Every structure is written in structure tokens, then in C-alpha cells.
Short mmCIF file of C-alpha atoms and ligand atoms in Angstrom, two decimals:
data_model
loop_
_atom_site.label_atom_id
_atom_site.label_comp_id
_atom_site.label_asym_id
_atom_site.label_seq_id
_atom_site.Cartn_x
_atom_site.Cartn_y
_atom_site.Cartn_z
CA MET A 1 -38.58 -12.86 -16.62
CA LYS A 2 -38.75 -13.07 -12.85
CA ILE A 3 -37.06 -10.08 -11.36
CA ALA A 4 -36.13 -9.15 -7.81
CA VAL A 5 -35.60 -5.47 -7.09
CA VAL A 6 -33.74 -5.17 -3.81
CA GLY A 7 -34.07 -1.81 -2.10
CA CYS A 8 -37.48 -0.14 -2.17
CA GLY A 9 -36.35 3.49 -2.11
CA HIS A 10 -36.97 5.91 -4.95
CA VAL A 11 -34.89 4.07 -7.58
CA GLY A 12 -36.06 0.58 -6.54
CA LEU A 13 -39.74 1.45 -6.43
CA VAL A 14 -39.71 3.26 -9.76
CA THR A 15 -37.65 0.51 -11.41
CA GLY A 16 -39.80 -2.28 -9.97
CA ALA A 17 -43.15 -0.66 -10.82
CA CYS A 18 -42.03 0.26 -14.34
CA LEU A 19 -40.57 -3.20 -15.08
CA ALA A 20 -43.85 -4.71 -13.88
CA GLN A 21 -45.73 -2.34 -16.15
CA LEU A 22 -43.67 -3.71 -19.05
CA GLY A 23 -45.12 -7.13 -18.17
CA HIS A 24 -42.34 -8.68 -16.08
CA GLN A 25 -42.97 -10.50 -12.80
CA VAL A 26 -41.36 -8.31 -10.14
CA ILE A 27 -40.81 -8.75 -6.44
CA GLY A 28 -39.59 -5.75 -4.51
CA ALA A 29 -37.59 -6.62 -1.38
CA ASP A 30 -36.30 -4.47 1.42
CA ASP A 31 -35.00 -5.30 4.88
CA ASP A 32 -36.78 -2.27 6.33
CA PRO A 33 -39.99 -3.86 7.71
CA GLN A 34 -41.73 -0.48 8.07
CA LYS A 35 -41.27 0.31 4.39
CA ILE A 36 -42.58 -3.10 3.35
CA ASP A 37 -45.51 -2.77 5.72
CA VAL A 38 -46.55 0.53 4.11
CA LEU A 39 -46.22 -1.00 0.61
CA LEU A 40 -48.19 -4.10 1.53
CA ARG A 41 -50.98 -1.84 2.74
CA GLY A 42 -51.07 -0.43 -0.79
CA ARG A 43 -49.35 2.86 0.00
CA VAL A 44 -46.12 4.32 -1.42
CA PRO A 45 -43.75 5.74 1.21
CA ILE A 46 -42.42 8.53 -1.03
CA PHE A 47 -44.02 11.14 -3.27
CA GLU A 48 -43.23 10.64 -6.94
CA PRO A 49 -45.88 11.72 -9.47
CA HIS A 50 -47.85 8.71 -10.88
CA LEU A 51 -45.89 6.15 -8.86
CA ASP A 52 -48.72 5.24 -6.47
CA ASP A 53 -51.08 4.47 -9.40
CA LEU A 54 -48.43 2.39 -11.11
CA VAL A 55 -47.66 0.42 -7.95
CA SER A 56 -51.29 -0.27 -7.08
CA GLU A 57 -52.25 -1.19 -10.64
CA ASN A 58 -49.40 -3.68 -10.97
CA MET A 59 -50.03 -5.14 -7.51
CA ARG A 60 -53.65 -5.62 -8.49
CA ARG A 61 -52.63 -7.39 -11.69
CA GLY A 62 -50.34 -9.66 -9.69
CA ARG A 63 -47.17 -8.54 -11.48
CA LEU A 64 -45.71 -6.66 -8.53
CA ARG A 65 -45.27 -8.03 -5.01
CA PHE A 66 -43.30 -6.91 -1.99
CA THR A 67 -41.46 -8.78 0.75
CA GLY A 68 -39.14 -8.17 3.65
CA ASP A 69 -37.33 -11.43 2.90
CA VAL A 70 -34.47 -10.43 0.59
CA ALA A 71 -33.03 -13.94 0.40
CA ALA A 72 -36.35 -15.52 -0.64
CA ALA A 73 -36.97 -12.82 -3.27
CA SER A 74 -33.49 -13.39 -4.73
CA GLN A 75 -33.86 -17.19 -4.71
CA ASP A 76 -37.09 -16.91 -6.63
CA SER A 77 -35.75 -14.64 -9.42
CA ASP A 78 -33.63 -14.84 -12.55
CA VAL A 79 -32.44 -11.26 -12.42
CA ILE A 80 -31.61 -9.34 -9.23
CA PHE A 81 -31.50 -5.55 -9.46
CA ILE A 82 -29.46 -3.93 -6.71
CA CYS A 83 -31.21 -0.70 -5.75
CA VAL A 84 -30.00 -0.37 -2.16
CA GLY A 85 -28.81 3.02 -0.93
CA THR A 86 -25.19 4.12 -1.22
CA PRO A 87 -25.21 7.11 1.16
CA PRO A 88 -22.13 9.25 1.67
CA LEU A 89 -19.64 8.34 4.41
CA GLU A 90 -18.14 11.16 6.42
CA ASN A 91 -15.18 11.38 4.02
CA GLY A 92 -17.51 11.75 1.02
CA GLU A 93 -16.95 8.21 -0.32
CA ALA A 94 -20.02 6.07 -1.03
CA ASP A 95 -21.01 3.62 1.71
CA LEU A 96 -21.17 0.28 -0.09
CA SER A 97 -22.01 -1.84 2.95
CA GLY A 98 -25.61 -2.36 1.73
CA ILE A 99 -24.33 -3.81 -1.54
CA ASP A 100 -21.77 -6.01 0.22
CA LYS A 101 -24.44 -7.39 2.54
CA LEU A 102 -26.79 -8.12 -0.32
CA ALA A 103 -24.05 -9.80 -2.37
CA ARG A 104 -23.25 -12.13 0.54
CA THR A 105 -26.94 -12.96 1.03
CA VAL A 106 -27.39 -13.71 -2.66
CA ALA A 107 -24.23 -15.80 -2.90
CA THR A 108 -24.94 -17.91 0.17
CA GLN A 109 -28.71 -18.30 -0.22
CA CYS A 110 -29.22 -18.74 -3.96
CA ARG A 111 -28.84 -21.81 -6.16
CA GLY A 112 -28.69 -22.00 -9.95
CA HIS A 113 -27.87 -19.04 -12.18
CA LYS A 114 -28.60 -15.37 -11.42
CA LEU A 115 -27.86 -12.15 -13.25
CA VAL A 116 -26.97 -9.55 -10.62
CA VAL A 117 -27.42 -5.99 -11.87
CA GLU A 118 -26.04 -2.83 -10.26
CA LYS A 119 -28.63 -0.08 -10.48
CA SER A 120 -27.61 1.92 -7.43
CA THR A 121 -25.08 4.64 -8.14
CA VAL A 122 -21.71 3.12 -7.37
CA PRO A 123 -18.07 4.01 -7.84
CA VAL A 124 -16.21 2.44 -10.73
CA ARG A 125 -14.83 -1.04 -9.89
CA THR A 126 -17.80 -1.91 -7.70
CA GLY A 127 -18.72 -4.50 -10.32
CA GLN A 128 -15.32 -6.09 -9.89
CA GLU A 129 -15.74 -6.28 -6.13
CA LEU A 130 -19.27 -7.58 -6.48
CA GLU A 131 -18.02 -10.31 -8.82
CA ARG A 132 -15.37 -11.29 -6.26
CA ILE A 133 -17.78 -11.44 -3.31
CA LEU A 134 -20.33 -13.48 -5.27
CA GLN A 135 -17.54 -15.85 -6.32
CA VAL A 136 -16.00 -16.26 -2.87
CA TYR A 137 -19.25 -16.70 -0.93
CA GLY A 138 -21.05 -18.64 -3.64
CA ALA A 139 -18.29 -21.17 -4.26
CA ARG A 140 -19.75 -23.78 -1.91
CA SER A 141 -23.42 -23.46 -2.79
CA GLY A 142 -23.43 -24.35 -6.47
CA PHE A 143 -24.36 -20.80 -7.30
CA ALA A 144 -23.54 -19.37 -10.74
CA HIS A 145 -23.78 -15.70 -11.51
CA GLU A 146 -23.10 -12.90 -13.88
CA VAL A 147 -22.77 -9.23 -13.00
CA ALA A 148 -23.91 -6.25 -15.05
CA SER A 149 -24.15 -2.52 -14.56
CA ASN A 150 -27.30 -0.73 -15.69
CA PRO A 151 -27.17 2.79 -14.22
CA GLU A 152 -30.35 4.81 -13.83
CA PHE A 153 -30.86 8.35 -15.06
CA LEU A 154 -34.16 9.03 -13.34
CA ARG A 155 -34.92 12.52 -12.13
CA GLU A 156 -37.01 12.73 -8.99
CA GLY A 157 -40.38 14.19 -9.90
CA ARG A 158 -40.08 12.98 -13.52
CA ALA A 159 -38.88 9.44 -12.86
CA ILE A 160 -41.71 7.52 -14.54
CA GLU A 161 -41.40 9.56 -17.72
CA ASP A 162 -37.62 9.17 -17.64
CA PHE A 163 -37.94 5.40 -17.27
CA PHE A 164 -40.15 5.01 -20.33
CA HIS A 165 -38.54 7.75 -22.42
CA PRO A 166 -34.83 7.55 -21.64
CA ASP A 167 -32.23 9.29 -23.80
CA ARG A 168 -30.11 6.19 -23.44
CA ILE A 169 -30.06 2.77 -21.82
CA VAL A 170 -26.58 1.85 -20.67
CA ILE A 171 -25.75 -1.82 -20.24
CA GLY A 172 -22.33 -2.67 -18.92
CA ALA A 173 -21.79 -6.40 -19.07
CA SER A 174 -18.92 -8.83 -19.34
CA SER A 175 -20.82 -11.42 -21.35
CA GLU A 176 -23.02 -11.39 -24.40
CA GLU A 177 -25.64 -13.40 -22.55
CA ALA A 178 -25.98 -10.87 -19.73
CA ARG A 179 -26.22 -8.02 -22.23
CA LYS A 180 -28.92 -9.85 -24.19
CA THR A 181 -30.95 -10.59 -21.05
CA LEU A 182 -31.00 -6.92 -20.05
CA GLU A 183 -31.66 -5.77 -23.59
CA GLY A 184 -34.62 -8.16 -23.64
CA LEU A 185 -36.04 -6.59 -20.48
CA TYR A 186 -35.96 -3.15 -22.05
CA ARG A 187 -36.97 -4.15 -25.60
CA PRO A 188 -40.45 -2.52 -25.52
CA ILE A 189 -38.81 0.76 -24.54
CA LEU A 190 -35.94 0.45 -27.02
CA GLU A 191 -38.39 -0.24 -29.84
CA GLN A 192 -40.83 2.37 -28.56
CA LYS A 193 -43.62 -0.21 -28.54
CA PHE A 194 -44.80 1.02 -25.22
CA ASN A 195 -46.73 4.06 -24.11
CA CYS A 196 -45.67 5.42 -20.76
CA PRO A 197 -48.55 5.61 -18.30
CA VAL A 198 -47.98 9.36 -17.80
CA HIS A 199 -48.88 10.48 -21.33
CA SER A 200 -51.26 8.61 -23.54
CA PRO A 201 -50.41 8.67 -26.39
CA CYS A 202 -46.81 9.51 -25.68
CA PRO A 203 -45.32 12.49 -27.53
CA GLN A 204 -43.00 11.44 -30.33
CA ALA A 205 -39.53 11.23 -28.85
CA PRO A 206 -36.28 10.11 -30.45
CA ARG A 207 -35.52 6.43 -29.99
CA PRO A 208 -33.37 5.79 -26.97
CA LEU A 209 -29.76 4.92 -27.60
CA LEU A 210 -28.66 1.50 -26.43
CA LEU A 211 -25.11 1.69 -25.23
CA ALA A 212 -23.42 -1.64 -24.55
CA THR A 213 -20.15 -1.19 -22.71
CA ASN A 214 -17.94 -3.00 -20.26
CA ILE A 215 -18.85 -2.69 -16.57
CA PRO A 216 -16.34 0.01 -15.52
CA THR A 217 -17.42 2.24 -18.41
CA ALA A 218 -21.10 1.93 -17.46
CA GLU A 219 -20.24 2.75 -13.84
CA LEU A 220 -18.24 5.79 -14.90
CA ILE A 221 -20.96 7.04 -17.26
CA LYS A 222 -23.27 7.52 -14.28
CA HIS A 223 -20.84 9.48 -12.12
CA ALA A 224 -19.56 11.45 -15.12
CA SER A 225 -23.10 12.41 -16.14
CA ASN A 226 -24.23 13.62 -12.73
CA SER A 227 -20.96 15.50 -12.23
CA PHE A 228 -21.33 17.18 -15.58
CA LEU A 229 -24.85 18.32 -14.73
CA ALA A 230 -23.51 19.72 -11.44
CA LEU A 231 -20.71 21.42 -13.34
CA LYS A 232 -23.18 23.09 -15.68
CA ILE A 233 -25.19 24.41 -12.72
CA SER A 234 -22.15 25.75 -10.92
CA TYR A 235 -20.93 27.34 -14.14
CA ILE A 236 -24.16 29.26 -14.66
CA ASN A 237 -24.17 30.19 -10.95
CA ALA A 238 -20.63 31.60 -11.25
CA LEU A 239 -21.77 33.50 -14.33
CA ALA A 240 -24.77 34.81 -12.39
CA ASP A 241 -22.35 36.29 -9.85
CA LEU A 242 -20.43 37.95 -12.68
CA CYS A 243 -23.68 39.32 -14.07
CA GLU A 244 -24.41 40.90 -10.71
CA ILE A 245 -20.98 42.51 -10.67
CA PHE A 246 -21.16 43.85 -14.22
CA GLY A 247 -24.89 44.67 -14.47
CA ALA A 248 -25.69 41.93 -16.99
CA ASP A 249 -28.73 39.63 -17.07
CA VAL A 250 -28.02 35.92 -16.57
CA THR A 251 -31.31 34.83 -18.17
CA MET A 252 -30.34 36.39 -21.49
CA LEU A 253 -26.81 35.14 -21.06
CA ALA A 254 -28.02 31.57 -20.55
CA GLU A 255 -30.28 31.95 -23.59
CA GLY A 256 -27.39 33.25 -25.66
CA MET A 257 -25.16 30.37 -24.60
CA GLY A 258 -27.76 27.63 -24.51
CA SER A 259 -29.07 28.27 -28.01
CA ASP A 260 -25.76 26.93 -29.27
CA ARG A 261 -26.70 23.26 -29.71
CA ARG A 262 -23.25 22.19 -28.57
CA ILE A 263 -23.94 23.78 -25.18
CA GLY A 264 -27.72 23.26 -24.85
CA ARG A 265 -30.22 25.11 -22.68
CA ASP A 266 -30.76 22.50 -19.99
CA PHE A 267 -29.26 22.85 -16.53
CA LEU A 268 -28.39 26.49 -17.03
CA ARG A 269 -30.89 27.71 -14.44
CA PRO A 270 -29.06 29.73 -11.81
CA GLY A 271 -30.22 29.82 -8.22
CA ILE A 272 -29.37 28.77 -4.69
CA GLY A 273 -27.57 25.71 -5.99
CA PHE A 274 -28.06 22.02 -6.57
CA GLY A 275 -29.25 19.69 -3.83
CA GLY A 276 -30.87 16.30 -3.43
CA PHE A 277 -29.44 12.92 -2.72
CA CYS A 278 -27.71 12.53 -6.08
CA LEU A 279 -25.70 15.47 -7.43
CA PRO A 280 -24.06 16.59 -4.16
CA LYS A 281 -23.13 13.09 -2.98
CA ASP A 282 -22.15 11.78 -6.40
CA ILE A 283 -19.80 14.65 -7.07
CA GLN A 284 -18.11 14.10 -3.69
CA ALA A 285 -17.85 10.38 -4.27
CA PHE A 286 -16.38 11.00 -7.74
CA VAL A 287 -13.74 13.37 -6.34
CA ARG A 288 -12.76 10.80 -3.65
CA LEU A 289 -12.69 8.02 -6.20
CA ALA A 290 -10.40 10.02 -8.47
CA GLU A 291 -8.18 10.78 -5.46
CA ARG A 292 -7.87 7.05 -4.77
CA GLY A 293 -6.70 6.59 -8.33
CA GLY A 294 -4.10 9.35 -7.77
CA TYR A 295 -5.99 12.03 -9.74
CA ASP A 296 -6.81 15.37 -8.18
CA PHE A 297 -10.19 16.32 -9.67
CA ALA A 298 -9.74 20.02 -8.86
CA LEU A 299 -12.37 20.96 -11.45
CA LEU A 300 -15.09 19.11 -9.54
CA ARG A 301 -13.86 20.34 -6.16
CA GLU A 302 -14.44 23.86 -7.46
CA VAL A 303 -17.92 22.89 -8.66
CA GLU A 304 -18.70 21.80 -5.12
CA LYS A 305 -17.25 24.98 -3.58
CA ILE A 306 -19.24 27.22 -5.91
CA ASN A 307 -22.37 25.31 -4.92
CA GLN A 308 -21.68 25.69 -1.19
CA ARG A 309 -21.17 29.46 -1.63
CA ARG A 310 -24.65 29.83 -3.16
CA ILE A 311 -26.26 29.72 0.27
CA ASP A 312 -24.03 32.46 1.75
CA HIS A 313 -24.58 34.52 -1.32
CA PHE A 314 -28.36 34.28 -1.05
CA VAL A 315 -28.46 34.87 2.69
CA GLU A 316 -26.29 37.93 2.16
CA LYS A 317 -28.87 39.22 -0.35
CA VAL A 318 -31.54 38.74 2.33
CA ARG A 319 -29.40 40.50 4.91
CA SER A 320 -28.63 43.36 2.61
CA ALA A 321 -32.32 43.84 1.72
CA LEU A 322 -33.49 43.63 5.34
CA TRP A 323 -30.41 45.33 6.87
CA VAL A 324 -30.86 43.30 10.08
CA ILE A 325 -32.19 39.74 10.05
CA ALA A 326 -32.52 39.16 13.80
CA ASP A 327 -36.10 39.01 15.02
CA LYS A 328 -37.60 39.58 11.55
CA GLN A 329 -40.45 37.36 10.42
CA ILE A 330 -39.56 35.82 7.06
CA ALA A 331 -41.70 33.57 4.87
CA ILE A 332 -40.09 30.74 2.93
CA LEU A 333 -41.85 29.07 0.02
CA GLY A 334 -40.42 25.63 -0.81
CA LEU A 335 -38.55 23.14 1.35
CA ALA A 336 -37.97 20.22 -1.04
CA PHE A 337 -34.66 20.14 -2.92
CA LYS A 338 -36.63 20.71 -6.13
CA PRO A 339 -40.29 20.78 -7.16
CA ASP A 340 -42.52 17.69 -7.52
CA THR A 341 -40.87 15.74 -4.75
CA ASP A 342 -41.12 15.54 -0.97
CA ASP A 343 -37.38 14.84 -0.76
CA ILE A 344 -35.53 17.28 1.49
CA ARG A 345 -32.14 15.57 1.53
CA PHE A 346 -29.37 18.17 0.96
CA SER A 347 -32.07 20.69 0.10
CA PRO A 348 -30.65 24.19 -0.51
CA ALA A 349 -33.90 25.54 0.99
CA LEU A 350 -33.04 23.91 4.32
CA ALA A 351 -29.48 25.21 4.18
CA VAL A 352 -30.88 28.74 3.80
CA ILE A 353 -33.25 28.10 6.71
CA SER A 354 -30.39 26.93 8.97
CA ARG A 355 -28.42 30.04 8.18
CA LEU A 356 -31.38 32.35 8.86
CA LEU A 357 -32.12 30.60 12.13
CA GLU A 358 -28.49 31.13 13.19
CA GLN A 359 -29.17 34.82 12.61
CA LYS A 360 -32.30 34.61 14.78
CA ALA A 361 -34.94 35.09 12.09
CA ARG A 362 -38.52 33.94 12.81
CA LEU A 363 -39.52 31.68 9.94
CA LYS A 364 -42.93 30.77 8.52
CA VAL A 365 -42.71 28.10 5.87
CA PHE A 366 -44.85 26.35 3.29
CA ASP A 367 -44.18 23.53 0.86
CA PRO A 368 -46.87 21.55 -1.00
CA LYS A 369 -45.34 18.13 -0.16
CA ALA A 370 -42.25 18.35 2.02
CA MET A 371 -43.52 19.80 5.33
CA GLU A 372 -44.04 16.49 7.11
CA ARG A 373 -40.50 15.40 6.31
CA THR A 374 -39.02 18.72 7.41
CA GLN A 375 -40.84 19.02 10.74
CA PRO A 376 -38.71 16.55 12.77
CA PHE A 377 -35.49 18.35 11.72
CA PHE A 378 -36.80 21.88 12.21
CA PRO A 379 -39.50 21.81 14.90
CA GLN A 380 -38.96 25.53 15.60
CA LEU A 381 -40.42 26.68 12.25
CA THR A 382 -44.00 27.81 11.84
CA TYR A 383 -45.57 25.42 9.32
CA CYS A 384 -48.34 27.13 7.36
CA ARG A 385 -51.43 25.83 5.59
CA ASP A 386 -50.55 27.71 2.42
CA ALA A 387 -48.37 30.45 0.95
CA TYR A 388 -50.83 33.15 2.03
CA GLU A 389 -50.56 32.21 5.68
CA ALA A 390 -46.77 32.18 5.43
CA ALA A 391 -46.66 35.61 3.81
CA GLU A 392 -49.04 37.30 6.24
CA GLY A 393 -47.18 39.86 8.36
CA SER A 394 -43.77 38.85 6.97
CA GLU A 395 -41.01 41.35 6.29
CA ALA A 396 -39.73 39.32 3.36
CA LEU A 397 -40.78 36.34 1.30
CA LEU A 398 -38.12 33.97 -0.03
CA LEU A 399 -38.78 31.55 -2.88
CA ALA A 400 -36.49 28.58 -2.34
CA THR A 401 -38.13 25.85 -4.46
CA GLU A 402 -39.94 26.65 -7.68
CA TRP A 403 -43.20 24.67 -7.37
CA GLU A 404 -45.30 25.47 -10.44
CA GLU A 405 -48.37 26.15 -8.27
CA PHE A 406 -46.62 29.21 -6.76
CA ARG A 407 -46.95 30.92 -10.15
CA SER A 408 -50.71 31.11 -9.93
CA LEU A 409 -50.92 32.49 -6.40
CA ASP A 410 -52.75 35.79 -5.95
CA TRP A 411 -49.61 37.87 -5.63
CA SER A 412 -51.52 41.13 -5.03
CA LYS A 413 -53.14 39.52 -2.00
CA ILE A 414 -49.70 38.37 -0.81
CA ARG A 415 -48.23 41.86 -1.28
CA ASP A 416 -51.04 43.45 0.72
CA SER A 417 -50.76 41.00 3.58
CA MET A 418 -47.01 41.40 4.07
CA ALA A 419 -45.43 43.84 6.52
CA ARG A 420 -43.16 44.83 3.64
CA PRO A 421 -43.55 43.74 -0.01
CA LEU A 422 -40.05 42.30 -0.35
CA LEU A 423 -39.58 39.22 -2.53
CA LEU A 424 -36.27 37.36 -2.85
CA ASP A 425 -36.44 34.80 -5.62
CA GLY A 426 -33.79 32.11 -5.17
CA ARG A 427 -34.79 30.29 -8.35
CA ASN A 428 -35.37 33.13 -10.85
CA PHE A 429 -38.91 31.86 -11.05
CA PHE A 430 -40.62 35.19 -11.71
CA VAL A 431 -40.24 37.86 -14.36
CA PRO A 432 -38.65 40.90 -12.60
CA LYS A 433 -40.74 43.50 -14.50
CA GLU A 434 -43.98 41.72 -13.57
CA MET A 435 -43.11 41.57 -9.89
CA ALA A 436 -42.05 45.22 -9.94
CA ALA A 437 -45.34 46.14 -11.64
CA LEU A 438 -47.16 44.35 -8.81
CA GLY A 439 -45.35 46.62 -6.37
CA PHE A 440 -42.77 44.22 -4.97
CA GLU A 441 -39.20 45.08 -4.18
CA TYR A 442 -37.83 42.12 -6.10
CA HIS A 443 -34.37 40.54 -5.96
CA SER A 444 -33.29 37.48 -7.87
CA ILE A 445 -30.08 35.79 -8.98
CA GLY A 446 -27.79 37.39 -11.60
CA ARG A 447 -30.42 39.85 -12.76
CA PRO A 448 -30.76 43.55 -12.09
CA ASP A 449 -32.92 44.23 -8.99
CA THR A 450 -36.21 46.03 -9.38
CA ARG A 451 -37.99 48.12 -6.82
C1 LIG B 1 -30.23 13.75 -10.88
C2 LIG B 1 -30.00 13.57 -12.38
O1 LIG B 1 -30.57 14.68 -13.09
C3 LIG B 1 -30.62 12.29 -12.89
O2 LIG B 1 -30.31 12.08 -14.26
C4 LIG B 1 -30.05 11.11 -12.06
O3 LIG B 1 -30.60 9.86 -12.46
C5 LIG B 1 -30.35 11.33 -10.58
O4 LIG B 1 -29.76 12.58 -10.18
C6 LIG B 1 -29.75 10.20 -9.81
O5 LIG B 1 -28.53 10.07 -9.76
O6 LIG B 1 -30.49 9.31 -9.34
P1 LIG B 1 -32.27 14.61 -9.38
O7 LIG B 1 -31.34 14.56 -8.23
O8 LIG B 1 -33.63 14.02 -9.23
O9 LIG B 1 -31.63 13.90 -10.67
O10 LIG B 1 -32.50 16.14 -9.72
P2 LIG B 1 -32.07 17.17 -10.86
O11 LIG B 1 -33.23 17.46 -11.71
O12 LIG B 1 -30.81 16.74 -11.52
O13 LIG B 1 -31.76 18.46 -9.95
C7 LIG B 1 -30.75 18.42 -8.97
C8 LIG B 1 -30.61 19.79 -8.31
O14 LIG B 1 -30.09 20.73 -9.23
C9 LIG B 1 -31.92 20.37 -7.79
O15 LIG B 1 -31.68 20.92 -6.51
C10 LIG B 1 -32.28 21.45 -8.79
O16 LIG B 1 -33.01 22.49 -8.22
C11 LIG B 1 -30.87 21.91 -9.19
N1 LIG B 1 -30.83 22.52 -10.55
C12 LIG B 1 -31.13 21.80 -11.65
C13 LIG B 1 -30.40 23.84 -10.67
O17 LIG B 1 -30.09 24.52 -9.68
N2 LIG B 1 -30.32 24.39 -11.93
C14 LIG B 1 -30.63 23.68 -13.04
O18 LIG B 1 -30.52 24.26 -14.16
C15 LIG B 1 -31.04 22.36 -12.90
#
């Protein structure tokens, strides 16, 4: 199969590199010349564990190429994956102009038959619009097409593993032929005849479920899934607040709830809220979409509100511990919206930073991967070489992103170098008793404080 993957952001690069690894001929296309330039020089413009190896290996084997010419890449392929961005508009709806532009290019520039696959997260009925645009603009050029929806469920930081070991592969198609083509692309994964390049051999995992649906159902599955994950996080965060009021411990509460298989343990980690370029924007887009259909999705609006309040709640904890924030030197560990990524989009860590800067704090920060991306937005921060430099002389240390490497820091050294051994853990990353034993005044989320 010759495949074009249009849009070389996180989803496009992971999809393209992994499809190439399965043995398909893939061309990644993007109209951002800078991005293509970086890729052609053998570098990957984002940090995603194992992605650079996968890209370079498949480029070397001639299965993965890149181009800035979207039309040529589409012409030369049987299947076109749409992986262009759908960023939020000011009203929260998804901006679909990238998809519209691509559809017009494909329809006017391509001949023969193409399967056009939505991979980007899109509102329900995008497939219908895509079909219409391809029809209208392709009518004169002898272009035949089919549309399918094949949403991605890739977590940043774990995307390669998620691609090769999905829980499910959703194929929304209006024809048997389109479904079969996509199923064929994923067969090695569906039949587990493929080891993912991250683990060798791969741990035994249940076979992924293949779910063949119509296009609107596939589109809705994506938004419904991300919104449900967001709902779970806001639920545990609301419970964490209740725990603080009533002196309970949210960790044990989550354990007690999550051990019920119907509820499950995942996504019950309380903290400073969900961020990133998926959950916050998808939930907003889903609410707006429902509104358009005449449905007030009050449940999800509340999920969003609870998430926004996380930042105030945490900053208030900082204020209450420090009494006065103004002019205090505070260390922040973690800038990325979650560990194992350099992505800072809608990062709760940055929301906390903004709020502390408003209150005139002096901030020293460290993140293993996200400093370069943060610098242009927050030039006034002191960027440190490591956590030790950030902690030195600080009145408080805030953990905003739970990078695993923070666990093995020499916390006694950190305690001794701080002006005051005050640790505010925004991700419940540490065990309160252990931090208290080390001599920290320790505050976390939904758990009794220790001092
Ligand atoms: C999310 C979904 O998990 C993926 O399935 C989906 O494919 C992807 O969006 C997408 O739409 O492309 P991602 O944004 O990479 O993936 O990150 P998550 O692991 O879902 O975490 C999102 C946010 O929730 C992070 O800020 C994380 O710190 C926070 N979170 C997560 C919590 O606060 N508590 C939890 O228990 C879990």
C-alpha cells in the first residue's frame, strides 16, 4: 500500500513512522517547510520516546519519505491519512480549515481512486462534509474517492506503544471496500504478528478489538472517549477537594473505587488538572458540537469548570503555606503538560506559573524536556540546569509535572539547600510519610498535610 500521511505533527509522525514499520510505503507531507526541512535532515521536531529511531530507521530502509508538496504526495498514494491540526477557535469549536484546504487540494489535484481517512480529531459529521467537498471539487477531474474515519487513541509519551498495542482499532466506513483496505493496513497489529519496537519481545497483551462502524459513530467514539477520560479526572479532583474538607485520603479512596472493575483504576490520579492539546480542546469542541445539535452538555461544562478551578486551588495552597507570595523565590519542577513529552500546550504547570507571576513570585524552573519550548512564552523565568539549581535558596518547591526522574533526586540535598523545606506536590507523586520523614513540610492534593 502506498500511503500519504498529511500533517507531520505528533499524530502524523507517529502514524507515518509506525505504518512504515509495518512495511507500508509512506510519504509524510506537510505545508510547513521548516518542519519538512528538519525531517529531511533526519531530525524529529518533537520529543516522543522512540520516535526518532523509528523515523530514521524507516527513512534508511526507504519506506518513509517526507515532502512539502502535499498535492504530489496525495497523487502518488492509494490511501491519504488526514493528520492536520484541528486547533480550537475562540468559541471552542474545532478549526477545520486545514482539513477543508487539504480536501480541495486532493479533489482538484488527484486522479484515479483514493481512500481519504480522517485521523485528526474532528467533530461528528466532518466525514459528511469531507465527502461533499471531495465530490464537488473532484467532479471535473475524474477523481473517485471514499472517505473513512479511523480515530487515533495515542497518548503523548506512550504513542508508539499505543500504536502497536491498541485496545481497539475503530474503522468508520461507508463501504465494505474501504473497511477492508484499512483492516488490511492494520492486520499485523490485529493478529498480533508484530512486535512493537519499544519492547522486544512484547508483553502478552489482549488482542485489540476491531470495531467497524459507520463514520459518525467512529467520529463520536473519539470525542466521547477523551471527554470520558476528562470526566474521570475531574471527578477524582472533586473528590480530592471533599477529602480535604472531611480529612479523608484520596489515594485510598481512588484505590477503593478503582478496584471495582466496572470503575477501573486508570485516570483517577488527582492533581492540578488535565492539560495538553487533546483533552481540554476536545471537551470544549464536544460541548459546542452538542450545543449546535440543540443539546446542553452541562455535565461536560462542569468537568471543564472543575478543571479550571484546580489551578486556583493549588495556588491558594501555595499562598496559604507561604502566607505572602510576593517577592518569594519559588522552584517549579515540571513544565510539560505531562511527563515524557516536551509539549507545553495547555499545560497546568504553565497556568500555575502565570498565576504566581501575577502575584509577583520569583520563579526558578526546571523540566527535563520542555524548557526550550517554554522560554519564548515566559522569558522572565530563571531556567535551571537541574532540579538542584532550581531548589537552591527557594522558599518553596512545587512539583507540577511528575517526571519519573524526579523520584530519584537526592531529596536530603534539596532540603538542605532550600531557604525553607516546603514541598507542594501538585501530582501526588510522593508518599507523604516519606517526605515528612525527610524533614519537609509537605502538602499534596486530597491527602492530609504532614509537617
Ligand atoms: C489523550 C488520550 O489519553 C489519548 O487516548 C488520545 O489519543 C489523545 O488524548 C488524543 O486525543 O490525541 P494525551 O493528551 O497524550 O492523550 O494525555 P493523557 O495521558 O490523556 O493526559 C492528559 C492530561 O490529563 C495530562 O495533563 C495528565 O497529567 C492529566 N491526567 C491524566 C490527570 O490529571 N490524572 C490522571 O489520572 C490522568
